Amino acid sequence: MMNKLAAWWSHPRFAKARPMLIDTAVPAACYYILHSWLGLSAILAFSVAAAILAARVVATAVRERRIDSFQILVLASILVSLALAVLAHDSRIALLRGSIYSAVLGLGCVVTTFVGKPLLERIMRPGLALTAPGLEAAWEQCWDTDQPFRRRVRQLNLLYGASFLASAATRVWVVYHTSEGVAVAASGVPGLIISGVVAVATGVLAMPLVTAMEQVRKENAEAEESVEAGS
């Protein structure tokens, strides 16, 4: 069993997913060990988790000379959790927990639509590497050479960012403009409606991306077969 796990962890196709898994699992494990198992305060547990991830952000910046947008997103989420722990006495704040996380994610998507690579690209690529051989390479090739592909990815990124922000804003409105009972029952309804609309729009916008990647992957596979046949 351990050998299989080790082989899975070290597999080249999993290389892009490993850092993201570490960035999410290590702070989460730190929090649950300190707070749930050892009984320390949530504020202390979140502070330690934030310090660990902040150290990874600095290490990535020094080693790779870049800021990892996914690490920043996770760090922001932990800092939000820390703030919520400090404000835990406010019952309405507890209802806003999900909307605050949505706002952080939405802001990250909107900013990266115009600055650097889209956050959506950062999140999707590890999944592509695990889905099928050659799919991540096809994504990279399309991103580097196909301007309509890049534009559509940025459109999707902006769509998701706007939907997350809209979901957060509507939840805040419901929580603070209705009774607590109504807020508990209905605060998530606008977000579900927005998600349904976004799902339909995603199907329309994403289909050309899938078609382009599959075409490039097919061409790359045929080129490899030709080289092998010639040798």
PDB file of C-alpha atoms in Angstrom:
ATOM      1  CA  MET A   1       0.000   0.000   0.000  1.00  0.00           C
ATOM      2  CA  MET A   2       2.746   2.457   0.951  1.00  0.00           C
ATOM      3  CA  ASN A   3       4.669   1.601  -2.211  1.00  0.00           C
ATOM      4  CA  LYS A   4       1.610   2.392  -4.323  1.00  0.00           C
ATOM      5  CA  LEU A   5       1.116   5.700  -2.528  1.00  0.00           C
ATOM      6  CA  ALA A   6       4.796   6.568  -2.974  1.00  0.00           C
ATOM      7  CA  ALA A   7       4.629   5.722  -6.689  1.00  0.00           C
ATOM      8  CA  TRP A   8       1.468   7.805  -7.089  1.00  0.00           C
ATOM      9  CA  TRP A   9       3.004  10.753  -5.225  1.00  0.00           C
ATOM     10  CA  SER A  10       6.209  10.709  -7.297  1.00  0.00           C
ATOM     11  CA  HIS A  11       4.508  10.152 -10.673  1.00  0.00           C
ATOM     12  CA  PRO A  12       5.482  12.875 -13.184  1.00  0.00           C
ATOM     13  CA  ARG A  13       1.838  13.530 -14.078  1.00  0.00           C
ATOM     14  CA  PHE A  14       1.222  14.429 -10.436  1.00  0.00           C
ATOM     15  CA  ALA A  15       4.120  16.920 -10.295  1.00  0.00           C
ATOM     16  CA  LYS A  16       1.971  20.027 -10.856  1.00  0.00           C
ATOM     17  CA  ALA A  17      -0.646  18.920  -8.315  1.00  0.00           C
ATOM     18  CA  ARG A  18       1.809  18.199  -5.467  1.00  0.00           C
ATOM     19  CA  PRO A  19       2.500  21.829  -4.482  1.00  0.00           C
ATOM     20  CA  MET A  20      -1.217  22.674  -4.445  1.00  0.00           C
ATOM     21  CA  LEU A  21      -1.970  19.640  -2.305  1.00  0.00           C
ATOM     22  CA  ILE A  22       0.794  20.600   0.142  1.00  0.00           C
ATOM     23  CA  ASP A  23      -0.385  24.218   0.270  1.00  0.00           C
ATOM     24  CA  THR A  24      -3.907  23.138   1.210  1.00  0.00           C
ATOM     25  CA  ALA A  25      -3.321  19.976   3.256  1.00  0.00           C
ATOM     26  CA  VAL A  26      -0.466  21.134   5.513  1.00  0.00           C
ATOM     27  CA  PRO A  27      -2.209  24.255   6.913  1.00  0.00           C
ATOM     28  CA  ALA A  28      -5.459  22.311   7.303  1.00  0.00           C
ATOM     29  CA  ALA A  29      -3.693  19.476   9.131  1.00  0.00           C
ATOM     30  CA  CYS A  30      -1.888  22.016  11.317  1.00  0.00           C
ATOM     31  CA  TYR A  31      -5.196  23.623  12.293  1.00  0.00           C
ATOM     32  CA  TYR A  32      -6.982  20.368  13.100  1.00  0.00           C
ATOM     33  CA  ILE A  33      -4.047  18.974  15.083  1.00  0.00           C
ATOM     34  CA  LEU A  34      -3.616  22.113  17.166  1.00  0.00           C
ATOM     35  CA  HIS A  35      -7.291  22.993  17.621  1.00  0.00           C
ATOM     36  CA  SER A  36      -9.281  19.761  17.371  1.00  0.00           C
ATOM     37  CA  TRP A  37      -6.772  17.292  18.829  1.00  0.00           C
ATOM     38  CA  LEU A  38      -4.688  19.363  21.229  1.00  0.00           C
ATOM     39  CA  GLY A  39      -7.477  21.742  22.237  1.00  0.00           C
ATOM     40  CA  LEU A  40      -5.578  24.969  21.545  1.00  0.00           C
ATOM     41  CA  SER A  41      -7.507  28.093  20.546  1.00  0.00           C
ATOM     42  CA  ALA A  42      -8.682  28.551  16.970  1.00  0.00           C
ATOM     43  CA  ILE A  43      -6.868  31.894  16.843  1.00  0.00           C
ATOM     44  CA  LEU A  44      -3.536  30.259  17.699  1.00  0.00           C
ATOM     45  CA  ALA A  45      -4.140  27.361  15.291  1.00  0.00           C
ATOM     46  CA  PHE A  46      -4.970  29.677  12.387  1.00  0.00           C
ATOM     47  CA  SER A  47      -1.972  31.883  13.241  1.00  0.00           C
ATOM     48  CA  VAL A  48       0.420  28.927  13.065  1.00  0.00           C
ATOM     49  CA  ALA A  49      -1.159  27.691   9.820  1.00  0.00           C
ATOM     50  CA  ALA A  50      -0.824  31.176   8.317  1.00  0.00           C
ATOM     51  CA  ALA A  51       2.812  31.399   9.405  1.00  0.00           C
ATOM     52  CA  ILE A  52       3.612  28.032   7.775  1.00  0.00           C
ATOM     53  CA  LEU A  53       2.002  29.009   4.473  1.00  0.00           C
ATOM     54  CA  ALA A  54       3.584  32.469   4.562  1.00  0.00           C
ATOM     55  CA  ALA A  55       6.971  30.742   4.859  1.00  0.00           C
ATOM     56  CA  ARG A  56       6.133  28.679   1.760  1.00  0.00           C
ATOM     57  CA  VAL A  57       5.133  31.840  -0.122  1.00  0.00           C
ATOM     58  CA  VAL A  58       8.498  33.405   0.707  1.00  0.00           C
ATOM     59  CA  ALA A  59      10.358  30.189  -0.181  1.00  0.00           C
ATOM     60  CA  THR A  60       8.599  30.000  -3.556  1.00  0.00           C
ATOM     61  CA  ALA A  61       9.352  33.663  -4.249  1.00  0.00           C
ATOM     62  CA  VAL A  62      13.043  33.184  -3.453  1.00  0.00           C
ATOM     63  CA  ARG A  63      13.443  29.814  -5.208  1.00  0.00           C
ATOM     64  CA  GLU A  64      11.372  30.460  -8.327  1.00  0.00           C
ATOM     65  CA  ARG A  65      11.420  34.286  -8.365  1.00  0.00           C
ATOM     66  CA  ARG A  66       7.654  34.497  -8.646  1.00  0.00           C
ATOM     67  CA  ILE A  67       4.597  34.854  -6.428  1.00  0.00           C
ATOM     68  CA  ASP A  68       2.324  31.817  -6.516  1.00  0.00           C
ATOM     69  CA  SER A  69      -1.260  33.055  -6.900  1.00  0.00           C
ATOM     70  CA  PHE A  70      -2.718  29.860  -5.450  1.00  0.00           C
ATOM     71  CA  GLN A  71      -0.581  30.145  -2.324  1.00  0.00           C
ATOM     72  CA  ILE A  72      -1.687  33.764  -1.904  1.00  0.00           C
ATOM     73  CA  LEU A  73      -5.318  32.687  -2.254  1.00  0.00           C
ATOM     74  CA  VAL A  74      -4.989  29.969   0.403  1.00  0.00           C
ATOM     75  CA  LEU A  75      -3.091  32.345   2.709  1.00  0.00           C
ATOM     76  CA  ALA A  76      -5.822  34.961   2.300  1.00  0.00           C
ATOM     77  CA  SER A  77      -8.438  32.331   3.179  1.00  0.00           C
ATOM     78  CA  ILE A  78      -6.542  31.404   6.343  1.00  0.00           C
ATOM     79  CA  LEU A  79      -6.244  35.066   7.331  1.00  0.00           C
ATOM     80  CA  VAL A  80      -9.987  35.448   6.775  1.00  0.00           C
ATOM     81  CA  SER A  81     -10.555  32.417   9.014  1.00  0.00           C
ATOM     82  CA  LEU A  82      -8.346  34.056  11.634  1.00  0.00           C
ATOM     83  CA  ALA A  83     -10.398  37.247  11.462  1.00  0.00           C
ATOM     84  CA  LEU A  84     -13.622  35.246  11.746  1.00  0.00           C
ATOM     85  CA  ALA A  85     -12.259  33.456  14.810  1.00  0.00           C
ATOM     86  CA  VAL A  86     -11.622  36.836  16.429  1.00  0.00           C
ATOM     87  CA  LEU A  87     -15.163  37.980  15.552  1.00  0.00           C
ATOM     88  CA  ALA A  88     -16.840  34.681  16.468  1.00  0.00           C
ATOM     89  CA  HIS A  89     -19.139  36.395  19.008  1.00  0.00           C
ATOM     90  CA  ASP A  90     -21.201  37.916  16.150  1.00  0.00           C
ATOM     91  CA  SER A  91     -23.759  35.309  15.021  1.00  0.00           C
ATOM     92  CA  ARG A  92     -24.257  36.971  11.623  1.00  0.00           C
ATOM     93  CA  ILE A  93     -20.530  36.822  10.927  1.00  0.00           C
ATOM     94  CA  ALA A  94     -20.783  33.031  11.161  1.00  0.00           C
ATOM     95  CA  LEU A  95     -23.431  33.100   8.414  1.00  0.00           C
ATOM     96  CA  LEU A  96     -21.071  35.117   6.234  1.00  0.00           C
ATOM     97  CA  ARG A  97     -18.178  32.656   6.442  1.00  0.00           C
ATOM     98  CA  GLY A  98     -18.876  31.113   3.042  1.00  0.00           C
ATOM     99  CA  SER A  99     -19.440  34.473   1.371  1.00  0.00           C
ATOM    100  CA  ILE A 100     -16.141  35.842   2.664  1.00  0.00           C
ATOM    101  CA  TYR A 101     -14.273  32.875   1.174  1.00  0.00           C
ATOM    102  CA  SER A 102     -16.196  33.387  -2.082  1.00  0.00           C
ATOM    103  CA  ALA A 103     -15.220  37.054  -2.096  1.00  0.00           C
ATOM    104  CA  VAL A 104     -11.530  36.192  -1.629  1.00  0.00           C
ATOM    105  CA  LEU A 105     -11.654  33.654  -4.468  1.00  0.00           C
ATOM    106  CA  GLY A 106     -13.652  36.018  -6.682  1.00  0.00           C
ATOM    107  CA  LEU A 107     -11.239  38.877  -6.107  1.00  0.00           C
ATOM    108  CA  GLY A 108      -8.330  36.569  -6.939  1.00  0.00           C
ATOM    109  CA  CYS A 109      -9.979  35.566 -10.219  1.00  0.00           C
ATOM    110  CA  VAL A 110     -10.807  39.148 -11.210  1.00  0.00           C
ATOM    111  CA  VAL A 111      -7.309  40.471 -10.459  1.00  0.00           C
ATOM    112  CA  THR A 112      -5.547  37.640 -12.285  1.00  0.00           C
ATOM    113  CA  THR A 113      -7.751  38.154 -15.326  1.00  0.00           C
ATOM    114  CA  PHE A 114      -5.815  41.359 -15.979  1.00  0.00           C
ATOM    115  CA  VAL A 115      -2.522  40.691 -14.147  1.00  0.00           C
ATOM    116  CA  GLY A 116      -0.387  37.620 -14.852  1.00  0.00           C
ATOM    117  CA  LYS A 117      -1.926  34.251 -15.628  1.00  0.00           C
ATOM    118  CA  PRO A 118      -5.561  33.611 -14.665  1.00  0.00           C
ATOM    119  CA  LEU A 119      -6.117  31.866 -11.340  1.00  0.00           C
ATOM    120  CA  LEU A 120      -8.414  29.447 -13.167  1.00  0.00           C
ATOM    121  CA  GLU A 121      -5.439  28.309 -15.267  1.00  0.00           C
ATOM    122  CA  ARG A 122      -3.382  27.750 -12.113  1.00  0.00           C
ATOM    123  CA  ILE A 123      -6.111  25.582 -10.594  1.00  0.00           C
ATOM    124  CA  MET A 124      -7.049  23.619 -13.729  1.00  0.00           C
ATOM    125  CA  ARG A 125      -3.639  22.588 -15.048  1.00  0.00           C
ATOM    126  CA  PRO A 126      -2.848  19.973 -12.360  1.00  0.00           C
ATOM    127  CA  GLY A 127      -6.203  18.369 -13.072  1.00  0.00           C
ATOM    128  CA  LEU A 128      -5.451  18.257 -16.787  1.00  0.00           C
ATOM    129  CA  ALA A 129      -2.180  16.454 -16.096  1.00  0.00           C
ATOM    130  CA  LEU A 130      -4.076  13.771 -14.190  1.00  0.00           C
ATOM    131  CA  THR A 131      -6.949  13.493 -16.676  1.00  0.00           C
ATOM    132  CA  ALA A 132      -5.159  12.250 -19.785  1.00  0.00           C
ATOM    133  CA  PRO A 133      -1.602  12.047 -21.140  1.00  0.00           C
ATOM    134  CA  GLY A 134      -0.703  15.022 -23.296  1.00  0.00           C
ATOM    135  CA  LEU A 135      -3.643  17.166 -22.224  1.00  0.00           C
ATOM    136  CA  GLU A 136      -1.589  19.545 -20.096  1.00  0.00           C
ATOM    137  CA  ALA A 137       0.971  19.905 -22.894  1.00  0.00           C
ATOM    138  CA  ALA A 138      -1.891  20.694 -25.280  1.00  0.00           C
ATOM    139  CA  TRP A 139      -3.153  23.365 -22.866  1.00  0.00           C
ATOM    140  CA  GLU A 140       0.316  24.951 -22.671  1.00  0.00           C
ATOM    141  CA  GLN A 141       0.683  24.912 -26.448  1.00  0.00           C
ATOM    142  CA  CYS A 142      -2.744  26.469 -26.950  1.00  0.00           C
ATOM    143  CA  TRP A 143      -2.023  29.085 -24.297  1.00  0.00           C
ATOM    144  CA  ASP A 144       1.322  30.017 -25.892  1.00  0.00           C
ATOM    145  CA  THR A 145       0.197  30.134 -29.520  1.00  0.00           C
ATOM    146  CA  ASP A 146      -3.585  30.641 -29.665  1.00  0.00           C
ATOM    147  CA  GLN A 147      -4.752  34.172 -28.803  1.00  0.00           C
ATOM    148  CA  PRO A 148      -8.504  33.325 -28.952  1.00  0.00           C
ATOM    149  CA  PHE A 149      -7.787  30.461 -26.518  1.00  0.00           C
ATOM    150  CA  ARG A 150      -6.101  32.840 -24.048  1.00  0.00           C
ATOM    151  CA  ARG A 151      -8.915  35.357 -24.426  1.00  0.00           C
ATOM    152  CA  ARG A 152     -11.567  32.726 -23.724  1.00  0.00           C
ATOM    153  CA  VAL A 153      -9.698  31.437 -20.657  1.00  0.00           C
ATOM    154  CA  ARG A 154      -9.556  34.999 -19.319  1.00  0.00           C
ATOM    155  CA  GLN A 155     -13.252  35.408 -20.041  1.00  0.00           C
ATOM    156  CA  LEU A 156     -14.005  32.256 -18.048  1.00  0.00           C
ATOM    157  CA  ASN A 157     -11.743  33.436 -15.252  1.00  0.00           C
ATOM    158  CA  LEU A 158     -13.545  36.787 -15.124  1.00  0.00           C
ATOM    159  CA  LEU A 159     -16.925  35.054 -15.259  1.00  0.00           C
ATOM    160  CA  TYR A 160     -16.059  32.898 -12.258  1.00  0.00           C
ATOM    161  CA  GLY A 161     -14.616  35.874 -10.392  1.00  0.00           C
ATOM    162  CA  ALA A 162     -17.728  37.963 -10.995  1.00  0.00           C
ATOM    163  CA  SER A 163     -19.992  35.067  -9.992  1.00  0.00           C
ATOM    164  CA  PHE A 164     -18.112  34.497  -6.727  1.00  0.00           C
ATOM    165  CA  LEU A 165     -18.280  38.203  -5.885  1.00  0.00           C
ATOM    166  CA  ALA A 166     -21.969  38.400  -6.809  1.00  0.00           C
ATOM    167  CA  SER A 167     -22.727  35.337  -4.685  1.00  0.00           C
ATOM    168  CA  ALA A 168     -20.872  36.879  -1.737  1.00  0.00           C
ATOM    169  CA  ALA A 169     -22.621  40.237  -2.145  1.00  0.00           C
ATOM    170  CA  THR A 170     -26.116  38.737  -2.326  1.00  0.00           C
ATOM    171  CA  ARG A 171     -25.457  36.601   0.754  1.00  0.00           C
ATOM    172  CA  VAL A 172     -24.300  39.673   2.691  1.00  0.00           C
ATOM    173  CA  TRP A 173     -27.457  41.534   1.644  1.00  0.00           C
ATOM    174  CA  VAL A 174     -29.718  38.671   2.731  1.00  0.00           C
ATOM    175  CA  VAL A 175     -27.922  38.223   6.075  1.00  0.00           C
ATOM    176  CA  TYR A 176     -28.097  41.901   7.026  1.00  0.00           C
ATOM    177  CA  HIS A 177     -31.500  42.814   5.544  1.00  0.00           C
ATOM    178  CA  THR A 178     -33.622  39.903   6.770  1.00  0.00           C
ATOM    179  CA  SER A 179     -34.285  38.218  10.076  1.00  0.00           C
ATOM    180  CA  GLU A 180     -31.738  35.688  11.314  1.00  0.00           C
ATOM    181  CA  GLY A 181     -34.138  32.819  10.681  1.00  0.00           C
ATOM    182  CA  VAL A 182     -34.690  33.849   7.065  1.00  0.00           C
ATOM    183  CA  ALA A 183     -30.958  34.418   6.624  1.00  0.00           C
ATOM    184  CA  VAL A 184     -30.156  30.893   7.809  1.00  0.00           C
ATOM    185  CA  ALA A 185     -32.699  29.366   5.425  1.00  0.00           C
ATOM    186  CA  ALA A 186     -32.262  31.552   2.367  1.00  0.00           C
ATOM    187  CA  SER A 187     -28.781  33.094   2.381  1.00  0.00           C
ATOM    188  CA  GLY A 188     -27.430  30.437   0.032  1.00  0.00           C
ATOM    189  CA  VAL A 189     -30.291  30.568  -2.495  1.00  0.00           C
ATOM    190  CA  PRO A 190     -28.971  33.487  -4.616  1.00  0.00           C
ATOM    191  CA  GLY A 191     -25.600  31.757  -4.836  1.00  0.00           C
ATOM    192  CA  LEU A 192     -27.251  28.581  -6.146  1.00  0.00           C
ATOM    193  CA  ILE A 193     -29.091  30.558  -8.817  1.00  0.00           C
ATOM    194  CA  ILE A 194     -25.883  32.327  -9.852  1.00  0.00           C
ATOM    195  CA  SER A 195     -24.055  28.978  -9.972  1.00  0.00           C
ATOM    196  CA  GLY A 196     -26.712  27.559 -12.301  1.00  0.00           C
ATOM    197  CA  VAL A 197     -26.352  30.483 -14.702  1.00  0.00           C
ATOM    198  CA  VAL A 198     -22.545  30.204 -14.589  1.00  0.00           C
ATOM    199  CA  ALA A 199     -22.704  26.457 -15.277  1.00  0.00           C
ATOM    200  CA  VAL A 200     -24.630  27.097 -18.490  1.00  0.00           C
ATOM    201  CA  ALA A 201     -22.256  29.890 -19.532  1.00  0.00           C
ATOM    202  CA  THR A 202     -19.264  27.673 -18.748  1.00  0.00           C
ATOM    203  CA  GLY A 203     -20.555  25.003 -21.103  1.00  0.00           C
ATOM    204  CA  VAL A 204     -20.757  27.555 -23.911  1.00  0.00           C
ATOM    205  CA  LEU A 205     -17.368  29.168 -23.266  1.00  0.00           C
ATOM    206  CA  ALA A 206     -15.423  26.012 -22.411  1.00  0.00           C
ATOM    207  CA  MET A 207     -16.411  23.863 -25.380  1.00  0.00           C
ATOM    208  CA  PRO A 208     -14.080  25.663 -27.849  1.00  0.00           C
ATOM    209  CA  LEU A 209     -11.252  25.267 -25.321  1.00  0.00           C
ATOM    210  CA  VAL A 210     -11.808  21.528 -25.112  1.00  0.00           C
ATOM    211  CA  THR A 211     -12.019  21.254 -28.911  1.00  0.00           C
ATOM    212  CA  ALA A 212      -8.770  23.196 -29.362  1.00  0.00           C
ATOM    213  CA  MET A 213      -6.894  21.104 -26.791  1.00  0.00           C
ATOM    214  CA  GLU A 214      -8.134  17.822 -28.215  1.00  0.00           C
ATOM    215  CA  GLN A 215      -7.098  18.911 -31.726  1.00  0.00           C
ATOM    216  CA  VAL A 216      -3.596  19.856 -30.559  1.00  0.00           C
ATOM    217  CA  ARG A 217      -3.269  16.655 -28.540  1.00  0.00           C
ATOM    218  CA  LYS A 218      -4.301  14.599 -31.570  1.00  0.00           C
ATOM    219  CA  GLU A 219      -1.785  16.407 -33.799  1.00  0.00           C
ATOM    220  CA  ASN A 220       0.999  15.906 -31.238  1.00  0.00           C
ATOM    221  CA  ALA A 221       0.191  12.192 -30.935  1.00  0.00           C
ATOM    222  CA  GLU A 222       0.216  11.773 -34.718  1.00  0.00           C
ATOM    223  CA  ALA A 223       3.550  13.602 -34.939  1.00  0.00           C
ATOM    224  CA  GLU A 224       5.049  11.313 -32.292  1.00  0.00           C
ATOM    225  CA  GLU A 225       3.776   8.246 -34.136  1.00  0.00           C
ATOM    226  CA  SER A 226       5.345   9.514 -37.371  1.00  0.00           C
ATOM    227  CA  VAL A 227       8.699  10.031 -35.673  1.00  0.00           C
ATOM    228  CA  GLU A 228       8.560   6.570 -34.132  1.00  0.00           C
ATOM    229  CA  ALA A 229       7.619   5.002 -37.467  1.00  0.00           C
ATOM    230  CA  GLY A 230      10.467   6.825 -39.217  1.00  0.00           C
ATOM    231  CA  SER A 231      13.024   5.693 -36.672  1.00  0.00           C
TER     232      SER A 231
END
